Amino acid sequence: MTKGLLFVLSGPSGVGKNTVLDELFKDFDGVSYSVSATTRERRDGEVEGEDYFFISEEEFKEISEDDGFIESAVVHGHYYGTPKKFVDQKLEEGEDIILEIDTQGAEQVRKKYPEAVYIFLLPPSLEELENRLDKRGSESDKSKNIRLKNARQELKEVHNYDYEVINDNLTDTVRKIKKIIIKEQKRRDSQ
Ligand code: 5GP
């Protein structure tokens, strides 16, 4: 049986990765989303098991020591990791999966899954990214500044990705991401 395709979506905090994926999944079920584990606090409106598995640092370390993550990283001062069981099982069953992870995590995934498809979502500018973080309103000034500093670092990694998409307009971005996914699926199917 053909194994599933793995898609990796990265991009700086505030660029709109979640909004884009939420919009994509409204009328597209060609890929399944892998829910990450994190030690950061749950934001208002976030749902356990849908947005993240919110766990303690102790739990995170235990899973990590049991080799339960495909990749894990400290992002903006909190631990994040991709549960291995879900992803490997789905890929084995031929289901295509998308991960939404930072550039450190993507680098680890690249070593284990070199055939995966790597997509980087870019903001139109750093000023626009700052506006979006302000609008989100969930970040303190300290947290926002950490995210902006990390964004500059993350943007340097864009050359390691197969596709770059500038998130200027939500509808266009979703259309472009969907097009990339379908193109890669067709390519796999024709092989
Ligand atoms: P947020 O806390 O704003 O949801 O996410 C912060 C950052 O963590 C984002 O850049 C997001 O892509 C990244 N992230 C989310 N889940 C994971 C994960 O499982 N692994 C890694 N390495 N990064 C993640």
CSV table of C-alpha atoms in Angstrom, one decimal, residues 2 27 45 57 62 77 88-90 94-95 98-99 141 144 165 175 191:
chain,number,residue,atom,x,y,z
A,2,THR,CA,1.2,3.5,-0.7
A,27,ASP,CA,-14.1,22.5,2.6
A,45,GLY,CA,-11.2,29.7,22.8
A,57,GLU,CA,6.5,19.9,31.6
A,62,GLU,CA,8.1,11.6,30.0
A,77,GLY,CA,10.0,29.6,26.0
A,88,ASP,CA,3.3,7.2,11.8
A,89,GLN,CA,0.0,5.2,12.0
A,90,LYS,CA,-1.8,7.5,9.6
A,94,GLY,CA,-1.9,5.8,3.5
A,95,GLU,CA,-3.4,9.0,4.9
A,98,ILE,CA,0.0,18.1,7.8
A,99,LEU,CA,2.1,19.3,10.6
A,141,ASP,CA,4.5,43.0,25.2
A,144,LYS,CA,5.2,39.8,21.5
A,165,VAL,CA,3.5,31.4,0.2
A,175,ARG,CA,-6.2,28.5,-2.5
A,191,GLN,CA,4.6,7.5,-9.4
